[in-house]
Short mmCIF file of C-alpha atoms in Angstrom, two decimals:
data_model
loop_
_atom_site.label_atom_id
_atom_site.label_comp_id
_atom_site.label_asym_id
_atom_site.label_seq_id
_atom_site.Cartn_x
_atom_site.Cartn_y
_atom_site.Cartn_z
CA MET A 1 11.37 15.72 -10.05
CA ILE A 2 13.00 12.41 -9.10
CA PRO A 3 11.66 9.21 -10.70
CA ILE A 4 11.43 6.15 -8.45
CA ILE A 5 12.26 3.20 -10.70
CA GLU A 6 11.49 -0.42 -9.87
CA PRO A 7 13.09 -2.97 -12.23
CA VAL A 8 10.76 -5.66 -13.55
CA LYS A 9 13.05 -7.44 -16.02
CA GLN A 10 16.11 -9.47 -15.10
CA GLN A 11 17.66 -8.44 -18.41
CA MET A 12 18.96 -4.94 -17.66
CA ASN A 13 20.06 -3.66 -21.09
CA GLY A 14 17.18 -1.21 -21.39
CA MET A 15 17.55 -0.10 -17.79
CA ASN A 16 21.26 0.58 -18.25
CA ILE A 17 20.55 2.71 -21.32
CA ALA A 18 17.89 4.73 -19.47
CA LEU A 19 20.07 5.28 -16.42
CA GLY A 20 22.99 6.29 -18.61
CA VAL A 21 20.87 9.00 -20.25
CA MET A 22 19.75 10.31 -16.86
CA ILE A 23 23.31 10.34 -15.51
CA GLU A 24 24.56 12.11 -18.63
CA ASN A 25 21.89 14.79 -18.22
CA GLY A 26 22.42 15.24 -14.48
CA MET A 27 18.96 13.92 -13.54
CA LYS A 28 18.65 12.40 -10.09
CA PHE A 29 16.70 9.17 -9.71
CA ALA A 30 15.94 6.46 -7.17
CA ILE A 31 16.35 2.73 -7.85
CA ILE A 32 14.46 0.14 -5.83
CA LEU A 33 17.06 -2.49 -4.94
CA ASN A 34 14.65 -5.20 -3.77
CA PRO A 35 12.10 -5.33 -6.62
CA ASN A 36 8.88 -7.31 -6.26
CA ASP A 37 7.26 -7.50 -9.69
CA GLY A 38 7.80 -9.03 -13.09
CA ASP A 39 10.75 -11.42 -13.23
CA PHE A 40 11.56 -10.68 -9.59
CA LYS A 41 8.43 -12.38 -8.30
CA HIS A 42 10.29 -15.67 -8.73
CA GLU A 43 12.61 -16.85 -5.97
CA ASN A 44 15.25 -18.32 -8.32
CA ILE A 45 15.88 -15.00 -10.05
CA ASP A 46 19.11 -13.15 -9.28
CA ASN A 47 17.93 -9.91 -7.70
CA ASP A 48 21.33 -8.37 -7.08
CA ILE A 49 20.41 -5.16 -8.86
CA LEU A 50 23.67 -3.35 -8.17
CA LYS A 51 25.71 -6.10 -9.82
CA GLN A 52 23.67 -5.68 -12.99
CA LEU A 53 23.91 -1.87 -13.01
CA PRO A 54 27.67 -1.30 -12.69
CA GLN A 55 27.58 2.21 -14.12
CA ILE A 56 25.83 3.62 -11.03
CA ILE A 57 28.21 2.18 -8.43
CA ASP A 58 30.61 5.12 -8.56
CA LYS A 59 27.86 7.69 -9.17
CA LYS A 60 26.34 7.60 -5.68
CA THR A 61 25.70 11.34 -5.57
CA GLN A 62 23.40 11.07 -8.61
CA TRP A 63 20.98 8.41 -7.41
CA ILE A 64 19.10 7.35 -4.31
CA PRO A 65 19.20 3.75 -3.07
CA ALA A 66 15.59 2.75 -2.40
CA TYR A 67 13.97 -0.26 -0.77
CA THR A 68 10.38 -1.39 -0.55
CA TYR A 69 9.64 -2.24 3.07
CA LYS A 70 8.66 -5.90 3.56
CA ASN A 71 8.87 -6.28 7.34
CA ASN A 72 12.60 -6.97 7.03
CA PRO A 73 14.48 -3.90 8.35
CA GLU A 74 17.57 -5.81 9.47
CA ARG A 75 18.08 -7.30 6.01
CA LEU A 76 17.69 -3.92 4.32
CA LEU A 77 20.19 -2.25 6.63
CA GLU A 78 22.64 -5.12 6.15
CA HIS A 79 22.40 -4.87 2.35
CA ALA A 80 22.92 -1.10 2.49
CA SER A 81 25.91 -1.45 4.81
CA LEU A 82 27.59 -4.15 2.69
CA ASN A 83 27.32 -1.90 -0.37
CA GLY A 84 28.31 1.34 1.36
CA LEU A 85 24.92 2.95 0.83
CA ASP A 86 23.34 5.67 2.93
CA ASP A 87 20.68 8.38 2.57
CA LEU A 88 18.24 5.57 1.88
CA MET A 89 14.72 5.89 0.53
CA ILE A 90 12.17 3.55 2.12
CA VAL A 91 8.95 3.00 0.15
CA LEU A 92 5.85 1.84 2.03
CA PRO A 93 3.22 1.26 -0.69
CA LYS A 94 0.70 -0.16 1.79
CA GLY A 95 1.00 2.66 4.30
CA VAL A 96 2.57 2.97 7.74
CA ASP A 97 1.53 1.40 11.01
CA VAL A 98 2.82 4.03 13.41
CA THR A 99 2.14 1.67 16.35
CA ASP A 100 4.73 -0.78 14.98
CA GLU A 101 7.73 0.04 17.17
CA ARG A 102 10.09 -2.08 15.06
CA LEU A 103 9.12 -0.20 11.90
CA MET A 104 9.27 3.24 13.50
CA SER A 105 12.67 2.47 15.00
CA PHE A 106 13.90 1.43 11.55
CA LEU A 107 12.54 4.59 9.91
CA SER A 108 14.32 6.71 12.51
CA ASN A 109 17.67 5.09 11.65
CA GLU A 110 20.30 7.65 10.62
CA THR A 111 20.86 5.94 7.24
CA VAL A 112 17.23 6.57 6.23
CA ARG A 113 16.66 9.96 4.64
CA TYR A 114 13.47 9.61 2.54
CA ILE A 115 10.20 7.96 3.53
CA VAL A 116 7.65 7.43 0.75
CA PHE A 117 4.36 6.30 2.24
CA ALA A 118 0.91 5.46 0.92
CA ASN A 119 -1.02 8.48 2.16
CA SER A 120 -4.18 6.80 3.39
CA GLY A 121 -5.66 5.59 6.63
CA ALA A 122 -5.51 7.43 9.94
CA ARG A 123 -4.78 11.16 9.91
CA SER A 124 -2.30 10.63 12.74
CA VAL A 125 0.18 8.95 10.40
CA ARG A 126 1.54 12.08 8.72
CA PRO A 127 2.29 14.07 11.92
CA ARG A 128 3.93 11.00 13.47
CA LEU A 129 6.17 10.60 10.45
CA LEU A 130 7.03 14.29 10.38
CA LYS A 131 8.39 13.95 13.93
CA LEU A 132 11.09 11.61 12.60
CA ASP A 133 12.80 14.60 10.93
CA LYS A 134 13.10 12.84 7.57
CA HIS A 135 12.08 13.82 4.02
CA ILE A 136 8.46 12.62 4.01
CA ILE A 137 6.83 12.01 0.61
CA SER A 138 3.23 10.99 0.05
CA LEU A 139 2.30 8.26 -2.43
CA LYS A 140 -1.16 7.84 -3.94
CA ASP A 141 -2.55 5.92 -6.88
CA ARG A 142 -4.45 8.75 -8.50
CA PHE A 143 -5.53 6.91 -11.64
CA ASN A 144 -9.10 5.57 -11.60
CA SER A 145 -8.57 2.31 -13.51
CA ARG A 146 -11.49 0.65 -15.26
CA THR A 147 -11.92 -2.92 -16.41
CA ARG A 148 -12.70 -2.06 -20.05
CA ASN A 149 -11.18 0.74 -22.10
CA ALA A 150 -14.60 1.61 -23.48
CA ASP A 151 -15.77 2.44 -19.95
CA TYR A 152 -13.48 5.47 -19.79
CA GLU A 153 -15.91 7.21 -22.13
CA LEU A 154 -18.57 7.12 -19.38
CA VAL A 155 -16.64 9.78 -17.44
CA ASN A 156 -14.09 11.01 -19.93
CA ASP A 157 -12.89 14.00 -17.91
CA GLU A 158 -12.21 13.56 -14.20
CA PHE A 159 -10.22 14.90 -11.27
CA PHE A 160 -6.75 13.40 -10.95
CA SER A 161 -4.82 15.19 -8.20
CA ASP A 162 -4.23 18.40 -6.26
CA ASP A 163 -1.17 17.11 -4.41
CA PHE A 164 1.14 19.54 -6.20
CA ALA A 165 -0.75 22.48 -4.71
CA PHE A 166 -0.97 21.35 -1.09
CA TYR A 167 1.91 18.96 -0.25
CA SER A 168 4.14 21.74 1.05
CA ALA A 169 1.40 23.21 3.26
CA ASP A 170 0.94 19.71 4.71
CA GLY A 171 4.58 19.73 5.80
CA LEU A 172 5.65 17.16 3.21
CA TYR A 173 8.94 17.16 1.33
CA GLY A 174 7.25 15.91 -1.81
CA PHE A 175 4.45 13.91 -3.39
CA SER A 176 4.36 10.98 -5.80
CA ASP A 177 1.92 8.94 -7.87
CA TYR A 178 1.87 6.12 -10.41
CA THR A 179 1.30 8.49 -13.37
CA THR A 180 -1.55 7.39 -15.67
CA ILE A 181 -0.68 3.70 -15.35
CA GLY A 182 -1.92 2.92 -11.86
CA LYS A 183 -0.15 0.95 -9.16
CA ASP A 184 -0.85 -2.58 -10.44
CA PHE A 185 1.86 -4.06 -12.65
CA VAL A 186 0.30 -5.96 -15.54
CA GLU A 187 2.56 -7.90 -17.89
CA GLY A 188 1.47 -8.76 -21.40
CA GLY A 189 -2.09 -8.38 -22.58
CA MET A 190 -4.38 -8.86 -25.52
CA LEU A 191 -5.73 -6.72 -28.33
CA PRO A 192 -8.30 -4.32 -26.88
CA TYR A 193 -11.82 -3.72 -28.13
CA ALA A 194 -11.31 0.01 -27.53
CA ILE A 195 -8.33 2.35 -27.57
CA ALA A 196 -8.12 4.82 -24.67
CA ILE A 197 -5.46 7.54 -24.45
CA HIS A 198 -5.13 9.09 -20.98
CA LEU A 199 -3.72 12.62 -20.78
CA THR A 200 -3.40 14.71 -17.64
CA TYR A 201 -3.60 18.49 -17.77
CA LYS A 202 -3.77 21.43 -15.37
CA LYS A 203 -7.42 22.44 -15.23
CA THR A 204 -7.20 25.07 -12.48
CA GLU A 205 -4.43 26.58 -10.39
CA GLU A 206 -4.95 23.83 -7.81
CA GLU A 207 -6.18 20.84 -9.82
CA ILE A 208 -4.90 18.33 -12.33
CA TYR A 209 -7.51 16.47 -14.34
CA VAL A 210 -7.17 13.50 -16.66
CA HIS A 211 -9.03 13.30 -19.96
CA HIS A 212 -9.69 9.96 -21.62
CA PHE A 213 -9.76 9.95 -25.42
CA VAL A 214 -11.62 6.81 -26.46
CA SER A 215 -12.24 5.22 -29.85
CA GLU A 216 -15.78 4.93 -31.26
CA ASN A 217 -16.15 1.55 -32.99
CA ASN A 218 -15.48 -0.79 -30.11
CA TYR A 219 -17.46 -3.89 -31.01
CA ASP A 220 -14.55 -6.19 -31.82
CA GLN A 221 -10.74 -6.37 -31.77
CA SER A 222 -10.18 -5.53 -35.40
CA ASN A 223 -8.69 -2.39 -36.97
CA ILE A 224 -6.60 -1.22 -34.00
CA LYS A 225 -5.00 1.38 -36.26
CA GLY A 226 -8.40 2.84 -37.06
CA LYS A 227 -9.38 2.88 -33.40
CA PHE A 228 -6.20 4.80 -32.62
CA HIS A 229 -7.12 7.50 -35.12
CA GLU A 230 -10.65 7.72 -33.73
CA ALA A 231 -9.26 8.37 -30.26
CA ALA A 232 -6.24 10.51 -31.19
CA GLN A 233 -8.20 12.85 -33.47
CA LYS A 234 -10.10 14.07 -30.41
CA ILE A 235 -6.95 15.37 -28.72
CA GLU A 236 -6.27 18.54 -30.72
CA PRO A 237 -9.85 19.94 -30.50
CA PHE A 238 -9.92 19.31 -26.75
CA PHE A 239 -6.56 20.91 -25.93
CA ASN A 240 -7.03 23.85 -28.28
CA GLY A 241 -10.64 24.35 -27.19
CA CYS A 242 -9.64 24.57 -23.53
CA ASP A 243 -6.57 26.68 -24.33
CA ILE A 244 -4.30 24.20 -22.54
CA VAL A 245 -0.54 24.47 -22.99
CA HIS A 246 0.67 21.43 -24.94
CA THR A 247 3.43 19.14 -23.77
CA SER A 248 5.71 17.64 -26.39
CA ALA A 249 3.90 14.32 -25.85
CA VAL A 250 0.56 15.92 -26.74
CA ASP A 251 2.10 17.54 -29.81
CA GLU A 252 3.47 14.17 -30.92
CA LEU A 253 0.08 12.51 -30.50
CA ILE A 254 -1.61 15.27 -32.51
CA GLU A 255 0.98 14.86 -35.27
CA LYS A 256 0.47 11.11 -35.35
CA SER A 257 -3.31 11.51 -35.46
CA LYS A 258 -2.96 13.36 -38.77
CA SER A 259 -0.85 10.69 -40.47
CA ASP A 260 -2.19 7.50 -42.02
CA ASP A 261 0.92 5.77 -40.71
CA GLY A 262 0.78 7.49 -37.33
CA TYR A 263 -0.29 4.54 -35.16
CA PRO A 264 2.80 3.86 -33.01
CA GLY A 265 1.69 0.68 -31.21
CA LEU A 266 -0.04 0.17 -27.87
CA GLY A 267 3.16 0.23 -25.81
CA TYR A 268 4.30 3.53 -27.31
CA LEU A 269 0.89 5.08 -26.65
CA LYS A 270 1.30 4.22 -22.98
CA LYS A 271 4.79 5.74 -23.00
CA LEU A 272 3.42 8.99 -24.43
CA SER A 273 0.72 9.10 -21.77
CA VAL A 274 3.35 8.73 -19.05
CA LYS A 275 5.64 11.24 -20.75
CA ASN A 276 2.85 13.80 -20.87
CA HIS A 277 2.24 13.44 -17.13
CA LEU A 278 5.93 13.76 -16.27
CA GLU A 279 6.27 16.83 -18.48
CA LEU A 280 3.19 18.37 -16.89
CA ILE A 281 4.40 17.83 -13.31
CA ASN A 282 7.87 19.12 -14.18
CA ARG A 283 6.32 22.24 -15.67
CA ILE A 284 4.02 23.14 -12.77
CA LEU A 285 6.44 22.47 -9.90
CA PRO A 286 8.10 25.59 -8.48
CA GLU A 287 11.67 26.28 -9.50
#
């Protein structure tokens, strides 16, 4: 499993710590070198990612240089050449127009090794990409986002993905998703009326589902700690009742649900949801 990481903050202290841990543990990762979100939406922001991540410069065998395609192939190739980068990963979050000769020529360039494409649209896209003899990886937003957290209770158990079971049969090198966050980057926020904890699990041999654990008293924005306990206390009965193997993230949530001081904050809850999904995928992928 190789995480594709897009920086969103110009301040890179946290990113450097995370990358250092991955390097220390021999975990391969991809870094998007032309980020689009967060601080990097602004033109006056220094987006020279490599300059701010010096520890990866001499560790080129441990990470993959990645670029989001923005109709600028010449600029991407120039940046890669100036920095001595090859085996590039090109991410196409809006899909691939296989009739675009300029794009297809770029993707066939010898410096491009991985192509991550939004797997939607015409069925002819995948076979056309496979002819390029690259590592082709599908990308889908599998999380069904809702406007209000309380609305997750309306369908609290739903299909998430079967990509892990069929990507290889489709001729793909891999598959990817946006975990339980969804593709839209949202910065900041406000206190919610409801707490919703989203946990993926393997329901059948070929299906991953996501279960939404939602608080009960959702009439105002008070007592967030109490709402957390209302939602989190549903996790253990569900996982034990379905005889689902726990991830360490699920175990941590169950432990916190039993403690009066267990509420870890909204950001940490989201981290545990993501951690659970990563642990799950890592567990079910073949060796």
